[in-house]
Short mmCIF file of C-alpha atoms and ligand atoms in Angstrom, two decimals:
data_model
loop_
_atom_site.label_atom_id
_atom_site.label_comp_id
_atom_site.label_asym_id
_atom_site.label_seq_id
_atom_site.Cartn_x
_atom_site.Cartn_y
_atom_site.Cartn_z
CA MET A 1151 63.70 110.08 89.87
CA PRO A 1152 62.68 107.50 87.23
CA ASN A 1153 61.63 104.08 88.47
CA LEU A 1154 64.66 101.92 89.14
CA SER A 1155 64.58 98.26 88.20
CA ILE A 1156 67.43 97.62 90.59
CA GLU A 1157 66.90 96.37 94.12
CA ILE A 1158 68.82 98.37 96.72
CA ILE A 1159 69.95 96.27 99.66
CA ARG A 1160 71.19 97.93 102.85
CA THR A 1161 71.73 95.07 105.28
CA ILE A 1162 74.14 92.14 105.34
CA SER A 1163 71.41 89.69 106.33
CA TRP A 1164 69.20 90.64 103.37
CA MET A 1165 72.17 90.61 100.97
CA LYS A 1166 73.11 87.12 102.16
CA GLN A 1167 69.54 85.88 101.79
CA HIS A 1168 69.19 87.40 98.31
CA ALA A 1169 72.46 85.82 97.10
CA ARG A 1170 71.68 82.48 98.77
CA GLN A 1171 68.34 82.39 96.94
CA ALA A 1172 70.06 82.95 93.55
CA ARG A 1173 72.60 80.23 94.28
CA SER A 1174 69.85 77.82 95.29
CA GLU A 1175 68.32 78.37 91.83
CA SER A 1176 71.68 77.31 90.32
CA ARG A 1177 72.20 80.76 88.87
CA ILE A 1178 75.68 82.18 88.23
CA LEU A 1179 76.32 85.15 90.49
CA GLY A 1180 78.54 87.98 89.29
CA PHE A 1181 79.74 90.70 91.63
CA VAL A 1182 81.18 94.16 90.94
CA PRO A 1183 82.43 95.97 94.06
CA THR A 1184 82.88 99.75 93.84
CA MET A 1185 83.15 102.85 96.01
CA GLY A 1186 80.60 104.75 93.92
CA ALA A 1187 81.12 107.94 91.84
CA LEU A 1188 80.63 105.59 88.93
CA HIS A 1189 82.10 106.12 85.47
CA ALA A 1190 82.47 104.10 82.29
CA GLY A 1191 85.33 102.08 83.85
CA HIS A 1192 82.96 100.71 86.48
CA LEU A 1193 80.23 100.15 83.90
CA ALA A 1194 82.65 98.13 81.73
CA LEU A 1195 83.05 95.74 84.69
CA VAL A 1196 79.26 95.45 84.86
CA GLU A 1197 79.04 94.82 81.13
CA ARG A 1198 81.64 92.06 81.37
CA ALA A 1199 79.83 90.56 84.37
CA LYS A 1200 76.55 90.61 82.43
CA CYS A 1201 78.19 88.53 79.68
CA ASP A 1202 79.15 85.80 82.15
CA CYS A 1203 76.56 85.90 84.93
CA SER A 1204 72.97 86.35 85.98
CA PRO A 1205 72.23 87.89 88.40
CA VAL A 1206 74.82 90.65 88.57
CA ILE A 1207 75.19 92.31 91.94
CA ALA A 1208 77.12 95.55 92.41
CA SER A 1209 78.14 97.18 95.64
CA ILE A 1210 78.76 100.78 96.57
CA PHE A 1211 80.66 101.10 99.79
CA LEU A 1212 83.01 103.97 100.51
CA ASN A 1213 85.30 101.96 102.72
CA PRO A 1214 86.73 104.18 105.48
CA LYS A 1215 89.37 101.59 106.38
CA GLN A 1216 91.26 102.01 103.12
CA PHE A 1217 91.74 105.76 103.52
CA GLY A 1218 94.63 107.16 105.55
CA PRO A 1219 93.95 109.92 108.10
CA LYS A 1220 95.28 112.57 105.67
CA GLU A 1221 93.53 111.14 102.60
CA ASP A 1222 90.38 112.21 100.78
CA LEU A 1223 87.58 110.21 102.46
CA ALA A 1224 85.64 113.33 103.46
CA LYS A 1225 85.75 114.89 100.00
CA TYR A 1226 85.46 111.68 97.93
CA PRO A 1227 82.58 112.25 95.46
CA ARG A 1228 79.26 110.81 96.65
CA THR A 1229 76.74 110.49 93.82
CA PHE A 1230 74.46 107.69 94.99
CA ARG A 1231 71.32 108.65 93.05
CA ALA A 1232 73.14 108.96 89.74
CA ASP A 1233 75.11 105.79 90.50
CA SER A 1234 72.02 103.70 91.17
CA GLN A 1235 70.44 104.98 87.97
CA LYS A 1236 73.54 104.06 85.97
CA LEU A 1237 73.64 100.58 87.49
CA SER A 1238 69.94 100.10 86.88
CA SER A 1239 70.27 101.15 83.22
CA ALA A 1240 73.27 98.85 82.86
CA GLY A 1241 71.07 95.94 83.94
CA VAL A 1242 72.48 95.28 87.40
CA ASP A 1243 69.96 93.23 89.38
CA ALA A 1244 70.81 94.27 92.91
CA LEU A 1245 72.89 96.97 94.56
CA PHE A 1246 74.41 96.31 97.96
CA ALA A 1247 74.92 99.70 99.60
CA PRO A 1248 75.46 99.27 103.33
CA GLU A 1249 76.28 102.02 105.82
CA ALA A 1250 79.75 101.94 107.38
CA ALA A 1251 78.27 100.83 110.73
CA GLU A 1252 76.70 97.79 109.05
CA ILE A 1253 80.10 96.63 107.77
CA TYR A 1254 82.12 97.76 110.81
CA PRO A 1255 79.88 97.67 113.89
CA SER A 1256 81.44 98.93 117.09
CA GLY A 1257 83.86 96.37 118.45
CA PHE A 1258 85.05 95.29 114.98
CA ARG A 1259 88.63 93.99 115.35
CA THR A 1260 89.51 91.51 112.58
CA TYR A 1261 91.64 92.43 109.55
CA VAL A 1262 93.14 90.44 106.72
CA ASN A 1263 96.53 91.37 105.33
CA VAL A 1264 98.37 89.90 102.35
CA GLU A 1265 101.96 89.94 103.56
CA GLY A 1266 104.78 91.47 101.55
CA LEU A 1267 102.71 92.43 98.51
CA SER A 1268 100.77 94.98 100.58
CA ASP A 1269 103.81 96.98 101.67
CA ARG A 1270 105.28 97.97 98.32
CA LEU A 1271 104.35 100.60 95.71
CA GLU A 1272 100.78 101.76 96.53
CA GLY A 1273 101.20 100.17 99.95
CA ARG A 1274 104.32 102.20 100.67
CA SER A 1275 102.72 105.46 99.49
CA ARG A 1276 99.48 104.69 101.33
CA PRO A 1277 100.29 102.81 104.57
CA GLY A 1278 97.39 100.62 105.73
CA HIS A 1279 95.52 101.09 102.45
CA PHE A 1280 95.67 97.48 101.29
CA ARG A 1281 94.82 96.09 104.72
CA GLY A 1282 91.60 98.09 104.42
CA VAL A 1283 91.01 96.90 100.85
CA THR A 1284 91.56 93.19 101.50
CA THR A 1285 89.51 93.29 104.70
CA VAL A 1286 86.48 94.83 103.00
CA VAL A 1287 86.77 92.71 99.86
CA LEU A 1288 86.96 89.54 101.97
CA LYS A 1289 83.86 90.63 103.87
CA LEU A 1290 81.99 91.46 100.64
CA LEU A 1291 82.99 88.15 99.03
CA GLU A 1292 81.85 86.28 102.14
CA ILE A 1293 78.51 88.10 102.21
CA VAL A 1294 77.70 87.72 98.49
CA GLN A 1295 79.66 84.51 97.74
CA PRO A 1296 79.67 85.24 94.01
CA HIS A 1297 80.94 82.76 91.45
CA PHE A 1298 82.80 85.58 89.68
CA ALA A 1299 83.99 88.99 90.91
CA TYR A 1300 85.17 91.69 88.53
CA PHE A 1301 88.04 94.13 89.12
CA GLY A 1302 89.83 96.66 86.92
CA ARG A 1303 93.44 96.36 85.84
CA LYS A 1304 93.77 100.07 86.55
CA ASP A 1305 94.37 99.01 90.16
CA ALA A 1306 96.82 96.29 89.16
CA GLN A 1307 98.41 95.77 92.56
CA GLN A 1308 95.00 95.68 94.23
CA VAL A 1309 93.68 92.92 91.99
CA ARG A 1310 96.93 90.97 92.37
CA LEU A 1311 96.53 91.13 96.17
CA ILE A 1312 92.88 90.13 95.99
CA SER A 1313 93.69 87.15 93.76
CA GLN A 1314 96.36 86.09 96.26
CA MET A 1315 93.91 86.40 99.15
CA VAL A 1316 91.28 84.35 97.31
CA ARG A 1317 93.87 81.65 96.61
CA ASP A 1318 95.32 81.65 100.15
CA LEU A 1319 91.93 81.56 101.87
CA ASN A 1320 90.35 79.04 99.45
CA LEU A 1321 87.46 81.32 98.56
CA ASP A 1322 85.00 79.96 95.97
CA THR A 1323 85.10 83.07 93.80
CA GLU A 1324 86.95 83.48 90.54
CA ILE A 1325 88.57 86.90 90.16
CA VAL A 1326 88.20 88.38 86.68
CA VAL A 1327 90.57 91.19 85.64
CA CYS A 1328 89.16 93.71 83.15
CA PRO A 1329 91.03 96.20 80.94
CA ILE A 1330 91.56 99.87 81.78
CA VAL A 1331 88.93 102.20 80.34
CA ARG A 1332 90.34 105.55 79.21
CA GLU A 1333 89.15 108.96 78.06
CA SER A 1334 89.68 109.65 74.36
CA ASP A 1335 92.92 111.51 75.20
CA GLY A 1336 94.27 108.50 77.09
CA LEU A 1337 93.63 109.51 80.71
CA ALA A 1338 92.48 106.46 82.68
CA LEU A 1339 89.00 107.03 84.07
CA SER A 1340 89.01 107.52 87.83
CA SER A 1341 86.56 108.96 90.32
CA ARG A 1342 89.46 111.15 91.48
CA ASN A 1343 89.74 112.86 88.08
CA ALA A 1344 86.87 115.04 89.32
CA TYR A 1345 89.36 116.77 91.66
CA LEU A 1346 91.52 118.05 88.79
CA THR A 1347 91.47 121.70 87.74
CA THR A 1348 91.19 122.38 84.00
CA GLU A 1349 94.95 122.83 83.79
CA GLU A 1350 95.70 119.70 85.81
CA ARG A 1351 93.22 117.72 83.72
CA LYS A 1352 95.12 118.66 80.56
CA ALA A 1353 98.44 117.83 82.21
CA ALA A 1354 97.15 114.48 83.52
CA THR A 1355 97.41 112.90 80.06
CA VAL A 1356 101.15 112.82 80.69
CA LEU A 1357 100.79 109.50 82.56
CA HIS A 1358 99.36 107.80 79.51
CA ARG A 1359 101.82 109.56 77.18
CA ALA A 1360 104.74 108.39 79.33
CA LEU A 1361 103.52 104.79 79.35
CA ALA A 1362 102.89 104.95 75.60
CA ALA A 1363 106.53 106.06 75.16
CA ALA A 1364 107.64 102.98 77.14
CA ARG A 1365 105.44 100.77 74.98
CA ASP A 1366 107.04 102.24 71.84
CA GLU A 1367 110.52 101.63 73.29
CA ILE A 1368 109.69 97.99 73.94
CA ARG A 1369 108.25 97.69 70.44
CA SER A 1370 111.52 98.90 69.04
CA GLY A 1371 113.47 96.32 71.00
CA THR A 1372 114.29 97.84 74.40
CA ARG A 1373 114.04 95.34 77.26
CA ASP A 1374 116.21 97.07 79.86
CA THR A 1375 114.28 98.57 82.78
CA LEU A 1376 116.58 101.57 83.26
CA GLN A 1377 116.19 102.55 79.63
CA LEU A 1378 112.40 102.22 79.88
CA GLN A 1379 112.34 104.28 83.06
CA SER A 1380 114.37 107.06 81.47
CA ALA A 1381 112.04 107.11 78.44
CA ILE A 1382 109.11 107.55 80.85
CA GLN A 1383 110.90 110.19 82.90
CA ARG A 1384 111.74 112.16 79.76
CA VAL A 1385 108.02 112.48 78.99
CA LEU A 1386 107.05 113.21 82.60
CA SER A 1387 109.65 115.96 82.86
CA THR A 1388 107.95 117.87 80.03
CA GLU A 1389 104.93 118.42 82.28
CA PRO A 1390 105.67 120.86 85.13
CA LEU A 1391 102.31 120.20 86.85
CA ALA A 1392 103.08 116.48 87.31
CA ALA A 1393 105.24 115.20 90.18
CA MET A 1394 106.16 111.53 90.09
CA ASP A 1395 105.45 109.45 93.20
CA TYR A 1396 106.81 106.12 91.95
CA LEU A 1397 107.74 104.43 88.72
CA GLU A 1398 108.58 100.72 88.75
CA VAL A 1399 108.85 97.87 86.32
CA VAL A 1400 107.75 94.72 88.13
CA ASP A 1401 107.08 91.06 87.50
CA ALA A 1402 103.30 90.65 87.12
CA GLU A 1403 103.20 87.73 89.56
CA SER A 1404 105.58 88.75 92.36
CA PHE A 1405 105.34 92.53 91.90
CA GLU A 1406 109.10 92.57 92.57
CA PRO A 1407 111.24 94.87 90.39
CA VAL A 1408 112.82 93.36 87.27
CA THR A 1409 115.92 94.58 85.47
CA ARG A 1410 114.80 93.30 82.07
CA ILE A 1411 111.40 92.54 80.59
CA SER A 1412 111.10 88.91 79.61
CA ARG A 1413 107.95 87.67 81.38
CA PRO A 1414 104.49 89.17 81.99
CA SER A 1415 105.28 92.52 83.64
CA TYR A 1416 103.76 95.79 84.72
CA ILE A 1417 105.13 99.27 84.39
CA LEU A 1418 103.46 101.02 87.31
CA LEU A 1419 103.25 104.76 87.60
CA ALA A 1420 101.87 107.07 90.29
CA ALA A 1421 102.04 110.85 90.06
CA PHE A 1422 100.62 113.93 91.72
CA LEU A 1423 98.78 116.52 89.67
CA GLY A 1424 98.58 119.26 92.25
CA LYS A 1425 97.09 117.56 95.33
CA THR A 1426 95.50 114.73 93.34
CA ARG A 1427 97.36 111.45 93.15
CA LEU A 1428 96.71 109.38 90.02
CA ILE A 1429 97.91 105.90 89.07
CA ASP A 1430 98.23 104.20 85.73
CA ASN A 1431 100.03 101.20 84.28
CA LEU A 1432 101.12 99.32 81.21
CA TYR A 1433 100.79 95.54 81.25
CA ILE A 1434 103.07 93.60 78.93
CA GLU A 1435 103.13 89.90 78.19
CA PRO A 1436 105.12 87.86 75.71
CA ALA A 1437 103.12 86.98 72.61
CA PRO A 1438 102.33 83.25 72.55
CA ALA A 1439 104.60 81.22 70.26
CA ASP A 1440 106.90 84.18 69.63
CA ASN A 1441 109.65 84.98 72.11
CA GLU A 1442 110.56 88.26 70.40
CA SER A 1443 107.32 90.24 70.54
CA PHE A 1444 105.00 91.34 73.31
CA ILE A 1445 101.32 92.10 73.72
CA TYR A 1446 100.59 95.47 75.33
CA TYR A 1447 97.62 96.42 77.46
CA LEU A 1448 97.49 100.18 77.86
P1 AMP B 1945 86.69 102.03 92.91
O1 AMP B 1945 85.28 102.51 92.88
O2 AMP B 1945 87.71 103.09 92.61
O3 AMP B 1945 87.02 101.22 94.14
O4 AMP B 1945 86.82 101.01 91.69
C1 AMP B 1945 85.98 99.89 91.61
C2 AMP B 1945 86.50 98.99 90.54
O5 AMP B 1945 86.51 99.67 89.29
C3 AMP B 1945 87.94 98.51 90.80
O6 AMP B 1945 88.04 97.13 90.46
C4 AMP B 1945 88.74 99.37 89.86
O7 AMP B 1945 89.95 98.77 89.45
C5 AMP B 1945 87.78 99.50 88.69
N1 AMP B 1945 88.12 100.66 87.87
C6 AMP B 1945 88.29 101.94 88.29
N2 AMP B 1945 88.66 102.72 87.25
C7 AMP B 1945 88.73 101.91 86.16
C8 AMP B 1945 89.06 102.12 84.79
N3 AMP B 1945 89.39 103.31 84.32
N4 AMP B 1945 89.02 101.05 83.96
C9 AMP B 1945 88.68 99.82 84.43
N5 AMP B 1945 88.35 99.57 85.70
C10 AMP B 1945 88.38 100.59 86.56
#
């Protein structure tokens, strides 16, 4: 293994000391939390963090508390050596990679839950998932106390919940939302794409194609949610390997369903390709100084 310039930190006490030292030197700490199996989506968060901050700290922690009993924790890809090399090459200064027992020692009993927002959409399909996410992210933010923490818009509901938690609990970290990184055929990068068979991988582009159809509908003047949903369903129905889990058009702040698009909104899509569940979304916001047109983030 080539020499790594990155420092790998395994304990909470050392991570705290390391971060405290950087803060005492008035440096701007950036933090990129991940579960490993890193791809270009993760590295784009690092790149953005490097623009704003020095040092940049990443974490790899496969958080057992955000996986349901029937979910894929056991088979989730674990590629620590390759991950640490990628982070090192990307210029990350330190990698926090604790064992599960370090984060959740026996006797652990405290959870944080963002009410309401956690129970819908991903939260309904994956009961308990967001309680696990917000609990671990709160712990990580408390340990590192970064000035900025970077999250992907791919997990739109997740970053909305985390922003709410940071606001509600007065944490001194600014949450930065970064765009979705996609393959050249439109599939959003995800560690779970590794589960797809060749056939499913081809079929998986249907999520992006369906959202692109919705974007085109909006461009040509459609604002009505039902019409947008049927445009999406038309595309999804052309792909027999894809089974929709949910499809909702929601307000970007409340994550409550809307009947018409007029404010910043998300079209959120989750679908099964075989046994693999993938999510994707289209973010839309009104163009400034023009109440007719929208800006699209796909
Ligand atoms: P994960 O390792 O799946 O927990 O993801 C760690 C971070 O990377 C989260 O903030 C994700 O939203 C973000 N992320 C994952 N996939 C992408 C992607 N394709 N584009 C941008 N960010 C992503």
